[in-house]
């Protein structure tokens, strides 16, 4: 681990334990994004992780920067998720944006003075981006006029710019898709009612409506024909980032259960002295170590041919392990685990949310299943037993020839 990464991870740990964890309940009660906290994250270098140093970023490779969310997940998984999406957008803007866009936006994004988020999903399509109805019409002066709607937009009403995937024709498929950054103050942009969520109300999410929104061509992040490919890469990064944040969540749940069970007296001793409790928490500890290894391996694969599959493995396994860990640790506390001050009930709901966002674990299973089909196609056939009826059908076919 480089000294730079070591320092950034330490800063993320401090931010999670001193800024996020002590205040997240108050943020949820207020139902408002803690802009002062994200400002502090920016000051700590956590909002431009992958962006070039020339634009104020940290210049970390994805394999290193993604480890930050493991630390932030100790404080809150939804907060880690929001910052991960901002960092992905900042990475895209600084890496692929026009020179004019970077001059206007890059340093504010890397410093966290302005926040960005990603808008791909639409209300009717969910995980199927081919069914996209948001349209961009290219005007004679080079500007784009955009109309449509997006769903599950994080930092809705709070972000300063939204990296939005659009279609530029009615033709089926993805060859006409592009990504354009839409400033929040552009005329014609509006938001629906904020979604009511069970344990992360501080993170505003809603539908976003675009009514003849006109955006300059300098805000094109990915040109026509590259929108879907770039979006899928962004989703792969997000999936691995979520797995990283889930590891922090698992560690928080495990530490809560350990802190409680080492002091709880039952049956003539401490709960942590009981074999059953040790076995339960030992399984959580093993899943946590396996999850760390998996998401870090997936992070190293991003940008390679193995990247999408490894991201799917990480998104399939780690959030499921986090749900299991949160539930197990709740069980260790017994009835006390249901009480809000211990935080385990909230961790269970957060883990469930992280199973769903940026592709459900079922979508990851589809990706993995298709990879297995491709591998199977290249393997030699093995003899397969035939049923009685199949033998008769085969014999009849031979006789007919």
mmCIF file of C-alpha atoms in Angstrom:
data_model
loop_
_atom_site.group_PDB
_atom_site.id
_atom_site.type_symbol
_atom_site.label_atom_id
_atom_site.label_comp_id
_atom_site.label_asym_id
_atom_site.label_seq_id
_atom_site.Cartn_x
_atom_site.Cartn_y
_atom_site.Cartn_z
ATOM 1 C CA UNK A 1 0.000 0.000 0.000
ATOM 2 C CA UNK A 2 1.394 3.372 -1.042
ATOM 3 C CA UNK A 3 1.907 6.112 1.523
ATOM 4 C CA UNK A 4 -0.625 8.225 -0.345
ATOM 5 C CA UNK A 5 -3.298 5.551 -0.215
ATOM 6 C CA UNK A 6 -2.494 4.865 3.428
ATOM 7 C CA UNK A 7 -3.048 8.552 4.234
ATOM 8 C CA UNK A 8 -6.320 8.710 2.286
ATOM 9 C CA UNK A 9 -7.679 5.566 3.936
ATOM 10 C CA UNK A 10 -6.784 7.017 7.327
ATOM 11 C CA UNK A 11 -8.610 10.232 6.401
ATOM 12 C CA UNK A 12 -11.649 8.214 5.307
ATOM 13 C CA UNK A 13 -11.610 6.241 8.556
ATOM 14 C CA UNK A 14 -11.471 9.438 10.595
ATOM 15 C CA UNK A 15 -14.269 10.975 8.531
ATOM 16 C CA UNK A 16 -16.462 7.883 8.986
ATOM 17 C CA UNK A 17 -15.935 7.552 12.737
ATOM 18 C CA UNK A 18 -15.882 11.224 13.712
ATOM 19 C CA UNK A 19 -18.207 12.910 11.201
ATOM 20 C CA UNK A 20 -20.579 10.273 9.838
ATOM 21 C CA UNK A 21 -21.272 7.685 12.545
ATOM 22 C CA UNK A 22 -22.025 10.138 15.394
ATOM 23 C CA UNK A 23 -24.399 12.209 13.249
ATOM 24 C CA UNK A 24 -26.166 9.880 10.838
ATOM 25 C CA UNK A 25 -29.218 9.410 13.095
ATOM 26 C CA UNK A 26 -29.686 13.170 13.261
ATOM 27 C CA UNK A 27 -29.316 13.423 9.480
ATOM 28 C CA UNK A 28 -32.012 10.796 9.013
ATOM 29 C CA UNK A 29 -34.303 12.586 11.437
ATOM 30 C CA UNK A 30 -33.787 15.848 9.539
ATOM 31 C CA UNK A 31 -34.278 14.096 6.162
ATOM 32 C CA UNK A 32 -31.618 16.305 4.614
ATOM 33 C CA UNK A 33 -28.295 15.670 2.943
ATOM 34 C CA UNK A 34 -25.464 16.808 5.281
ATOM 35 C CA UNK A 35 -23.700 19.253 2.977
ATOM 36 C CA UNK A 36 -21.320 20.255 5.740
ATOM 37 C CA UNK A 37 -20.213 16.614 5.997
ATOM 38 C CA UNK A 38 -19.609 16.218 2.259
ATOM 39 C CA UNK A 39 -17.715 19.536 2.361
ATOM 40 C CA UNK A 40 -15.472 17.992 5.000
ATOM 41 C CA UNK A 41 -15.093 14.899 2.836
ATOM 42 C CA UNK A 42 -13.917 17.151 0.038
ATOM 43 C CA UNK A 43 -11.433 18.882 2.309
ATOM 44 C CA UNK A 44 -10.133 15.444 3.316
ATOM 45 C CA UNK A 45 -9.513 14.506 -0.329
ATOM 46 C CA UNK A 46 -12.376 12.014 -0.631
ATOM 47 C CA UNK A 47 -14.328 13.576 -3.522
ATOM 48 C CA UNK A 48 -11.800 13.359 -6.354
ATOM 49 C CA UNK A 49 -10.271 9.958 -5.746
ATOM 50 C CA UNK A 50 -9.667 8.909 -9.364
ATOM 51 C CA UNK A 51 -9.392 12.357 -10.943
ATOM 52 C CA UNK A 52 -5.988 13.584 -12.162
ATOM 53 C CA UNK A 53 -3.894 15.636 -9.782
ATOM 54 C CA UNK A 54 -3.791 18.372 -12.455
ATOM 55 C CA UNK A 55 -7.489 18.948 -11.761
ATOM 56 C CA UNK A 56 -7.221 18.741 -7.985
ATOM 57 C CA UNK A 57 -7.879 15.015 -7.664
ATOM 58 C CA UNK A 58 -5.925 12.287 -5.919
ATOM 59 C CA UNK A 59 -5.000 10.442 -9.116
ATOM 60 C CA UNK A 60 -5.576 7.022 -7.550
ATOM 61 C CA UNK A 61 -6.179 3.956 -9.706
ATOM 62 C CA UNK A 62 -9.588 2.385 -9.282
ATOM 63 C CA UNK A 63 -8.064 -0.609 -7.503
ATOM 64 C CA UNK A 64 -6.837 1.665 -4.704
ATOM 65 C CA UNK A 65 -9.469 4.395 -4.520
ATOM 66 C CA UNK A 66 -12.343 1.929 -4.184
ATOM 67 C CA UNK A 67 -10.932 0.823 -0.830
ATOM 68 C CA UNK A 68 -12.020 4.202 0.591
ATOM 69 C CA UNK A 69 -15.664 3.056 0.695
ATOM 70 C CA UNK A 70 -14.793 0.198 3.009
ATOM 71 C CA UNK A 71 -13.738 2.839 5.518
ATOM 72 C CA UNK A 72 -16.717 5.102 4.829
ATOM 73 C CA UNK A 73 -19.034 2.104 5.201
ATOM 74 C CA UNK A 74 -18.023 1.928 8.856
ATOM 75 C CA UNK A 75 -19.958 5.164 9.281
ATOM 76 C CA UNK A 76 -22.881 4.589 6.927
ATOM 77 C CA UNK A 77 -23.341 2.533 3.767
ATOM 78 C CA UNK A 78 -25.704 4.995 2.072
ATOM 79 C CA UNK A 79 -23.275 7.855 2.648
ATOM 80 C CA UNK A 80 -20.458 5.745 1.164
ATOM 81 C CA UNK A 81 -22.695 4.938 -1.814
ATOM 82 C CA UNK A 82 -23.457 8.605 -2.496
ATOM 83 C CA UNK A 83 -19.795 9.601 -2.422
ATOM 84 C CA UNK A 84 -18.893 6.653 -4.652
ATOM 85 C CA UNK A 85 -21.340 7.862 -7.322
ATOM 86 C CA UNK A 86 -19.981 11.406 -7.073
ATOM 87 C CA UNK A 87 -16.455 10.072 -7.545
ATOM 88 C CA UNK A 88 -17.489 8.043 -10.601
ATOM 89 C CA UNK A 89 -19.030 11.126 -12.207
ATOM 90 C CA UNK A 90 -16.002 13.228 -11.327
ATOM 91 C CA UNK A 91 -13.761 10.561 -12.851
ATOM 92 C CA UNK A 92 -15.839 10.611 -16.054
ATOM 93 C CA UNK A 93 -15.937 14.400 -16.245
ATOM 94 C CA UNK A 94 -12.218 14.843 -15.696
ATOM 95 C CA UNK A 95 -11.296 11.945 -17.943
ATOM 96 C CA UNK A 96 -13.704 12.307 -20.855
ATOM 97 C CA UNK A 97 -15.261 15.755 -20.605
ATOM 98 C CA UNK A 98 -14.501 18.576 -23.008
ATOM 99 C CA UNK A 99 -11.798 21.072 -22.128
ATOM 100 C CA UNK A 100 -14.473 23.724 -21.582
ATOM 101 C CA UNK A 101 -16.367 21.450 -19.197
ATOM 102 C CA UNK A 102 -13.257 20.625 -17.196
ATOM 103 C CA UNK A 103 -12.269 24.272 -16.875
ATOM 104 C CA UNK A 104 -15.728 25.107 -15.546
ATOM 105 C CA UNK A 105 -16.458 22.095 -13.334
ATOM 106 C CA UNK A 106 -13.452 19.871 -12.624
ATOM 107 C CA UNK A 107 -11.875 21.601 -9.620
ATOM 108 C CA UNK A 108 -15.211 22.226 -7.915
ATOM 109 C CA UNK A 109 -16.095 18.544 -8.306
ATOM 110 C CA UNK A 110 -12.767 17.176 -7.088
ATOM 111 C CA UNK A 111 -12.888 19.525 -4.091
ATOM 112 C CA UNK A 112 -16.467 18.574 -3.239
ATOM 113 C CA UNK A 113 -17.639 22.173 -3.525
ATOM 114 C CA UNK A 114 -20.091 20.886 -6.127
ATOM 115 C CA UNK A 115 -21.647 17.429 -6.148
ATOM 116 C CA UNK A 116 -22.446 15.211 -9.110
ATOM 117 C CA UNK A 117 -24.609 12.178 -9.652
ATOM 118 C CA UNK A 118 -25.507 9.673 -12.345
ATOM 119 C CA UNK A 119 -28.895 9.265 -14.053
ATOM 120 C CA UNK A 120 -29.472 6.168 -16.184
ATOM 121 C CA UNK A 121 -32.485 4.222 -14.877
ATOM 122 C CA UNK A 122 -35.970 5.204 -16.044
ATOM 123 C CA UNK A 123 -39.262 4.556 -14.239
ATOM 124 C CA UNK A 124 -40.499 1.962 -16.732
ATOM 125 C CA UNK A 125 -37.275 0.085 -17.439
ATOM 126 C CA UNK A 126 -35.403 -0.647 -14.205
ATOM 127 C CA UNK A 127 -32.399 -2.798 -15.073
ATOM 128 C CA UNK A 128 -33.171 -2.764 -18.829
ATOM 129 C CA UNK A 129 -31.509 0.368 -20.271
ATOM 130 C CA UNK A 130 -32.591 -0.611 -23.813
ATOM 131 C CA UNK A 131 -36.074 0.636 -22.929
ATOM 132 C CA UNK A 132 -35.030 4.262 -22.686
ATOM 133 C CA UNK A 133 -37.352 7.109 -23.611
ATOM 134 C CA UNK A 134 -35.283 10.154 -22.667
ATOM 135 C CA UNK A 135 -34.472 11.896 -25.938
ATOM 136 C CA UNK A 136 -31.915 14.513 -26.894
ATOM 137 C CA UNK A 137 -32.443 16.573 -30.032
ATOM 138 C CA UNK A 138 -29.322 18.190 -31.467
ATOM 139 C CA UNK A 139 -29.976 21.786 -32.475
ATOM 140 C CA UNK A 140 -28.408 23.778 -35.292
ATOM 141 C CA UNK A 141 -26.204 25.741 -32.893
ATOM 142 C CA UNK A 142 -24.770 22.557 -31.354
ATOM 143 C CA UNK A 143 -26.861 22.663 -28.190
ATOM 144 C CA UNK A 144 -28.939 19.664 -27.126
ATOM 145 C CA UNK A 145 -32.600 19.827 -26.117
ATOM 146 C CA UNK A 146 -33.473 16.978 -23.750
ATOM 147 C CA UNK A 147 -36.847 15.657 -22.638
ATOM 148 C CA UNK A 148 -37.670 12.612 -20.551
ATOM 149 C CA UNK A 149 -37.496 11.277 -17.028
ATOM 150 C CA UNK A 150 -35.105 9.309 -14.831
ATOM 151 C CA UNK A 151 -35.800 7.306 -11.670
ATOM 152 C CA UNK A 152 -33.840 6.506 -8.516
ATOM 153 C CA UNK A 153 -31.702 9.592 -8.928
ATOM 154 C CA UNK A 154 -29.481 9.903 -5.854
ATOM 155 C CA UNK A 155 -28.715 13.345 -4.450
ATOM 156 C CA UNK A 156 -31.879 14.519 -6.173
ATOM 157 C CA UNK A 157 -32.339 18.268 -5.584
ATOM 158 C CA UNK A 158 -28.929 18.303 -3.874
ATOM 159 C CA UNK A 159 -26.367 17.561 -6.604
ATOM 160 C CA UNK A 160 -25.158 20.446 -8.723
ATOM 161 C CA UNK A 161 -24.923 18.440 -11.953
ATOM 162 C CA UNK A 162 -26.364 15.154 -13.237
ATOM 163 C CA UNK A 163 -24.484 12.912 -15.677
ATOM 164 C CA UNK A 164 -27.444 11.732 -17.743
ATOM 165 C CA UNK A 165 -27.680 8.995 -20.363
ATOM 166 C CA UNK A 166 -29.915 9.835 -23.329
ATOM 167 C CA UNK A 167 -30.955 8.494 -26.705
ATOM 168 C CA UNK A 168 -30.658 10.741 -29.751
ATOM 169 C CA UNK A 169 -33.139 8.905 -32.003
ATOM 170 C CA UNK A 170 -36.082 6.536 -31.898
ATOM 171 C CA UNK A 171 -34.044 3.679 -33.364
ATOM 172 C CA UNK A 172 -33.923 0.564 -31.180
ATOM 173 C CA UNK A 173 -30.681 -0.416 -29.530
ATOM 174 C CA UNK A 174 -27.856 1.566 -27.985
ATOM 175 C CA UNK A 175 -25.822 2.921 -30.905
ATOM 176 C CA UNK A 176 -27.447 6.347 -30.545
ATOM 177 C CA UNK A 177 -26.896 6.676 -26.772
ATOM 178 C CA UNK A 178 -24.772 9.427 -25.280
ATOM 179 C CA UNK A 179 -24.010 10.881 -21.859
ATOM 180 C CA UNK A 180 -24.375 14.578 -21.149
ATOM 181 C CA UNK A 181 -23.905 16.496 -17.903
ATOM 182 C CA UNK A 182 -27.005 18.551 -17.050
ATOM 183 C CA UNK A 183 -26.552 21.359 -14.498
ATOM 184 C CA UNK A 184 -29.148 21.369 -11.750
ATOM 185 C CA UNK A 185 -30.093 24.980 -12.470
ATOM 186 C CA UNK A 186 -30.869 24.385 -16.159
ATOM 187 C CA UNK A 187 -34.399 25.609 -16.999
ATOM 188 C CA UNK A 188 -36.805 22.702 -17.400
ATOM 189 C CA UNK A 189 -35.250 20.318 -14.873
ATOM 190 C CA UNK A 190 -37.434 19.327 -11.918
ATOM 191 C CA UNK A 191 -37.809 16.530 -9.395
ATOM 192 C CA UNK A 192 -40.668 14.457 -8.067
ATOM 193 C CA UNK A 193 -41.430 13.844 -4.392
ATOM 194 C CA UNK A 194 -38.517 12.363 -2.499
ATOM 195 C CA UNK A 195 -38.768 8.612 -2.024
ATOM 196 C CA UNK A 196 -39.631 7.506 1.489
ATOM 197 C CA UNK A 197 -36.920 5.079 2.553
ATOM 198 C CA UNK A 198 -36.643 3.157 5.837
ATOM 199 C CA UNK A 199 -33.179 4.027 7.107
ATOM 200 C CA UNK A 200 -31.411 6.460 4.813
ATOM 201 C CA UNK A 201 -33.736 9.429 4.539
ATOM 202 C CA UNK A 202 -30.779 11.819 4.591
ATOM 203 C CA UNK A 203 -29.919 10.635 1.048
ATOM 204 C CA UNK A 204 -32.460 12.323 -1.239
ATOM 205 C CA UNK A 205 -33.696 10.095 -4.072
ATOM 206 C CA UNK A 206 -36.495 10.782 -6.507
ATOM 207 C CA UNK A 207 -37.479 10.891 -10.150
ATOM 208 C CA UNK A 208 -35.955 13.622 -12.309
ATOM 209 C CA UNK A 209 -37.978 15.276 -15.082
ATOM 210 C CA UNK A 210 -36.472 16.962 -18.117
ATOM 211 C CA UNK A 211 -38.811 19.254 -20.065
ATOM 212 C CA UNK A 212 -37.038 20.683 -23.122
ATOM 213 C CA UNK A 213 -33.850 21.244 -21.155
ATOM 214 C CA UNK A 214 -31.222 22.948 -23.321
ATOM 215 C CA UNK A 215 -27.597 22.058 -22.598
ATOM 216 C CA UNK A 216 -24.402 23.248 -24.272
ATOM 217 C CA UNK A 217 -22.411 20.818 -26.410
ATOM 218 C CA UNK A 218 -19.446 21.466 -24.106
ATOM 219 C CA UNK A 219 -21.287 19.344 -21.531
ATOM 220 C CA UNK A 220 -21.092 16.186 -23.645
ATOM 221 C CA UNK A 221 -19.210 13.606 -21.583
ATOM 222 C CA UNK A 222 -19.574 10.607 -23.904
ATOM 223 C CA UNK A 223 -20.536 11.206 -27.539
ATOM 224 C CA UNK A 224 -23.215 9.417 -29.504
ATOM 225 C CA UNK A 225 -22.461 5.721 -29.681
ATOM 226 C CA UNK A 226 -20.487 5.570 -26.426
ATOM 227 C CA UNK A 227 -23.228 6.293 -23.911
ATOM 228 C CA UNK A 228 -24.173 2.741 -23.036
ATOM 229 C CA UNK A 229 -20.630 1.377 -23.009
ATOM 230 C CA UNK A 230 -19.517 4.163 -20.671
ATOM 231 C CA UNK A 231 -22.562 3.663 -18.483
ATOM 232 C CA UNK A 232 -21.856 -0.045 -18.110
ATOM 233 C CA UNK A 233 -18.295 0.739 -17.073
ATOM 234 C CA UNK A 234 -19.629 3.230 -14.526
ATOM 235 C CA UNK A 235 -22.023 0.591 -13.197
ATOM 236 C CA UNK A 236 -19.191 -1.933 -12.865
ATOM 237 C CA UNK A 237 -17.216 0.601 -10.810
ATOM 238 C CA UNK A 238 -20.323 1.305 -8.732
ATOM 239 C CA UNK A 239 -20.922 -2.404 -8.093
ATOM 240 C CA UNK A 240 -17.409 -2.920 -6.782
ATOM 241 C CA UNK A 241 -17.679 0.283 -4.745
ATOM 242 C CA UNK A 242 -20.887 -1.011 -3.162
ATOM 243 C CA UNK A 243 -19.117 -4.258 -2.275
ATOM 244 C CA UNK A 244 -16.368 -2.214 -0.634
ATOM 245 C CA UNK A 245 -18.882 -0.201 1.392
ATOM 246 C CA UNK A 246 -20.636 -3.426 2.425
ATOM 247 C CA UNK A 247 -17.392 -4.610 4.003
ATOM 248 C CA UNK A 248 -17.395 -1.533 6.217
ATOM 249 C CA UNK A 249 -21.024 -2.228 7.093
ATOM 250 C CA UNK A 250 -20.179 -5.829 7.994
ATOM 251 C CA UNK A 251 -17.296 -4.691 10.173
ATOM 252 C CA UNK A 252 -19.573 -2.221 11.964
ATOM 253 C CA UNK A 253 -22.145 -4.961 12.624
ATOM 254 C CA UNK A 254 -19.503 -7.420 13.817
ATOM 255 C CA UNK A 255 -17.908 -4.878 16.147
ATOM 256 C CA UNK A 256 -21.302 -4.035 17.635
ATOM 257 C CA UNK A 257 -21.993 -7.713 18.320
ATOM 258 C CA UNK A 258 -18.521 -8.235 19.802
ATOM 259 C CA UNK A 259 -18.774 -5.158 22.033
ATOM 260 C CA UNK A 260 -22.122 -6.342 23.352
ATOM 261 C CA UNK A 261 -21.424 -10.055 23.745
ATOM 262 C CA UNK A 262 -18.112 -9.586 25.547
ATOM 263 C CA UNK A 263 -19.991 -7.796 28.349
ATOM 264 C CA UNK A 264 -23.380 -9.517 28.393
ATOM 265 C CA UNK A 265 -23.552 -12.014 31.277
ATOM 266 C CA UNK A 266 -25.617 -15.167 30.882
ATOM 267 C CA UNK A 267 -25.416 -18.777 32.085
ATOM 268 C CA UNK A 268 -22.586 -18.072 34.505
ATOM 269 C CA UNK A 269 -20.327 -16.323 32.026
ATOM 270 C CA UNK A 270 -20.064 -13.874 29.151
ATOM 271 C CA UNK A 271 -21.966 -14.444 25.920
ATOM 272 C CA UNK A 272 -18.750 -14.314 23.918
ATOM 273 C CA UNK A 273 -17.472 -17.316 25.881
ATOM 274 C CA UNK A 274 -20.306 -19.473 24.494
ATOM 275 C CA UNK A 275 -19.381 -21.722 21.576
ATOM 276 C CA UNK A 276 -22.611 -20.927 19.755
ATOM 277 C CA UNK A 277 -21.938 -17.172 19.808
ATOM 278 C CA UNK A 278 -18.333 -17.677 18.716
ATOM 279 C CA UNK A 279 -19.445 -19.860 15.804
ATOM 280 C CA UNK A 280 -22.049 -17.340 14.655
ATOM 281 C CA UNK A 281 -19.641 -14.418 14.746
ATOM 282 C CA UNK A 282 -16.809 -16.528 13.365
ATOM 283 C CA UNK A 283 -18.883 -17.159 10.250
ATOM 284 C CA UNK A 284 -19.433 -13.414 9.874
ATOM 285 C CA UNK A 285 -15.693 -12.851 10.239
ATOM 286 C CA UNK A 286 -14.904 -15.405 7.521
ATOM 287 C CA UNK A 287 -17.476 -13.894 5.152
ATOM 288 C CA UNK A 288 -15.964 -10.470 5.816
ATOM 289 C CA UNK A 289 -12.443 -11.604 4.975
ATOM 290 C CA UNK A 290 -13.671 -13.374 1.818
ATOM 291 C CA UNK A 291 -15.618 -10.241 0.834
ATOM 292 C CA UNK A 292 -12.553 -8.023 1.180
ATOM 293 C CA UNK A 293 -10.481 -10.312 -1.022
ATOM 294 C CA UNK A 294 -13.240 -10.531 -3.630
ATOM 295 C CA UNK A 295 -14.000 -6.824 -4.006
ATOM 296 C CA UNK A 296 -10.291 -5.957 -4.151
ATOM 297 C CA UNK A 297 -9.722 -8.568 -6.850
ATOM 298 C CA UNK A 298 -12.718 -7.167 -8.731
ATOM 299 C CA UNK A 299 -11.340 -3.630 -8.408
ATOM 300 C CA UNK A 300 -8.058 -4.746 -9.937
ATOM 301 C CA UNK A 301 -9.962 -6.250 -12.891
ATOM 302 C CA UNK A 302 -11.916 -3.073 -13.754
ATOM 303 C CA UNK A 303 -11.079 -1.875 -17.244
ATOM 304 C CA UNK A 304 -9.986 -5.363 -18.352
ATOM 305 C CA UNK A 305 -12.035 -8.033 -20.156
ATOM 306 C CA UNK A 306 -12.605 -9.717 -16.787
ATOM 307 C CA UNK A 307 -13.953 -6.529 -15.215
ATOM 308 C CA UNK A 308 -17.713 -6.958 -15.774
ATOM 309 C CA UNK A 309 -17.701 -10.573 -14.581
ATOM 310 C CA UNK A 310 -15.603 -9.839 -11.511
ATOM 311 C CA UNK A 311 -17.814 -6.857 -10.669
ATOM 312 C CA UNK A 312 -20.825 -9.181 -10.924
ATOM 313 C CA UNK A 313 -19.184 -11.708 -8.596
ATOM 314 C CA UNK A 314 -18.476 -8.961 -6.051
ATOM 315 C CA UNK A 315 -21.973 -7.454 -6.295
ATOM 316 C CA UNK A 316 -23.559 -10.907 -6.016
ATOM 317 C CA UNK A 317 -21.597 -12.184 -3.048
ATOM 318 C CA UNK A 318 -20.712 -9.261 -0.806
ATOM 319 C CA UNK A 319 -24.107 -7.531 -0.312
ATOM 320 C CA UNK A 320 -25.675 -10.943 0.352
ATOM 321 C CA UNK A 321 -22.958 -11.568 2.938
ATOM 322 C CA UNK A 322 -23.670 -8.139 4.445
ATOM 323 C CA UNK A 323 -27.392 -8.909 4.828
ATOM 324 C CA UNK A 324 -26.514 -12.204 6.477
ATOM 325 C CA UNK A 325 -23.934 -10.521 8.744
ATOM 326 C CA UNK A 326 -26.326 -7.794 9.886
ATOM 327 C CA UNK A 327 -29.044 -10.342 10.639
ATOM 328 C CA UNK A 328 -26.645 -12.665 12.471
ATOM 329 C CA UNK A 329 -25.266 -9.859 14.600
ATOM 330 C CA UNK A 330 -28.804 -8.731 15.414
ATOM 331 C CA UNK A 331 -29.548 -12.290 16.532
ATOM 332 C CA UNK A 332 -26.484 -12.283 18.813
ATOM 333 C CA UNK A 333 -27.890 -9.294 20.688
ATOM 334 C CA UNK A 334 -31.274 -10.963 21.028
ATOM 335 C CA UNK A 335 -34.080 -8.529 21.770
ATOM 336 C CA UNK A 336 -31.620 -5.679 22.271
ATOM 337 C CA UNK A 337 -30.598 -6.002 18.656
ATOM 338 C CA UNK A 338 -34.029 -4.724 17.634
ATOM 339 C CA UNK A 339 -33.576 -1.449 19.503
ATOM 340 C CA UNK A 340 -32.594 1.578 17.451
ATOM 341 C CA UNK A 341 -29.678 2.788 19.626
ATOM 342 C CA UNK A 342 -27.666 -0.338 18.744
ATOM 343 C CA UNK A 343 -28.034 0.400 15.048
ATOM 344 C CA UNK A 344 -28.242 -3.185 13.793
ATOM 345 C CA UNK A 345 -31.781 -2.918 12.466
ATOM 346 C CA UNK A 346 -30.676 0.020 10.345
ATOM 347 C CA UNK A 347 -27.653 -1.914 9.080
ATOM 348 C CA UNK A 348 -29.947 -4.739 7.963
ATOM 349 C CA UNK A 349 -32.059 -2.335 5.913
ATOM 350 C CA UNK A 350 -28.977 -0.635 4.484
ATOM 351 C CA UNK A 351 -27.536 -3.968 3.425
ATOM 352 C CA UNK A 352 -30.802 -4.817 1.668
ATOM 353 C CA UNK A 353 -30.695 -1.491 -0.160
ATOM 354 C CA UNK A 354 -27.133 -2.188 -1.303
ATOM 355 C CA UNK A 355 -28.256 -5.584 -2.679
ATOM 356 C CA UNK A 356 -30.564 -3.720 -5.047
ATOM 357 C CA UNK A 357 -28.936 -0.471 -6.240
ATOM 358 C CA UNK A 358 -26.815 -0.452 -9.419
ATOM 359 C CA UNK A 359 -28.077 -3.864 -10.437
ATOM 360 C CA UNK A 360 -29.761 -6.347 -8.157
ATOM 361 C CA UNK A 361 -27.926 -9.458 -7.061
ATOM 362 C CA UNK A 362 -30.204 -11.332 -9.496
ATOM 363 C CA UNK A 363 -28.853 -9.252 -12.396
ATOM 364 C CA UNK A 364 -25.352 -10.207 -11.259
ATOM 365 C CA UNK A 365 -26.399 -13.844 -11.338
ATOM 366 C CA UNK A 366 -27.520 -13.356 -14.942
ATOM 367 C CA UNK A 367 -24.090 -11.938 -15.857
ATOM 368 C CA UNK A 368 -22.362 -14.839 -14.111
ATOM 369 C CA UNK A 369 -24.686 -17.388 -15.714
ATOM 370 C CA UNK A 370 -23.970 -16.081 -19.226
ATOM 371 C CA UNK A 371 -20.243 -16.285 -18.537
ATOM 372 C CA UNK A 372 -20.692 -19.884 -17.476
ATOM 373 C CA UNK A 373 -22.561 -20.640 -20.702
ATOM 374 C CA UNK A 374 -19.656 -19.243 -22.720
ATOM 375 C CA UNK A 375 -17.185 -21.319 -20.755
ATOM 376 C CA UNK A 376 -19.307 -24.432 -21.164
ATOM 377 C CA UNK A 377 -19.355 -23.950 -24.947
ATOM 378 C CA UNK A 378 -15.589 -24.369 -25.031
ATOM 379 C CA UNK A 379 -15.489 -27.524 -22.930
ATOM 380 C CA UNK A 380 -15.635 -31.078 -24.323
ATOM 381 C CA UNK A 381 -18.987 -32.812 -24.188
ATOM 382 C CA UNK A 382 -19.466 -35.551 -21.619
ATOM 383 C CA UNK A 383 -21.778 -38.532 -22.153
ATOM 384 C CA UNK A 384 -25.316 -37.781 -21.045
ATOM 385 C CA UNK A 385 -27.689 -40.690 -20.276
ATOM 386 C CA UNK A 386 -30.709 -41.023 -22.512
ATOM 387 C CA UNK A 387 -34.183 -41.858 -21.346
ATOM 388 C CA UNK A 388 -36.198 -44.775 -22.707
ATOM 389 C CA UNK A 389 -38.228 -42.577 -25.002
ATOM 390 C CA UNK A 390 -35.177 -40.749 -26.312
ATOM 391 C CA UNK A 391 -33.524 -44.041 -27.339
ATOM 392 C CA UNK A 392 -36.601 -45.006 -29.334
ATOM 393 C CA UNK A 393 -36.706 -41.589 -31.015
ATOM 394 C CA UNK A 394 -33.007 -41.857 -31.930
ATOM 395 C CA UNK A 395 -33.431 -45.338 -33.358
ATOM 396 C CA UNK A 396 -36.403 -44.200 -35.437
ATOM 397 C CA UNK A 397 -34.427 -41.270 -36.769
ATOM 398 C CA UNK A 398 -31.543 -43.559 -37.831
ATOM 399 C CA UNK A 399 -33.918 -46.006 -39.491
ATOM 400 C CA UNK A 400 -35.598 -43.190 -41.415
ATOM 401 C CA UNK A 401 -32.261 -42.121 -42.848
#
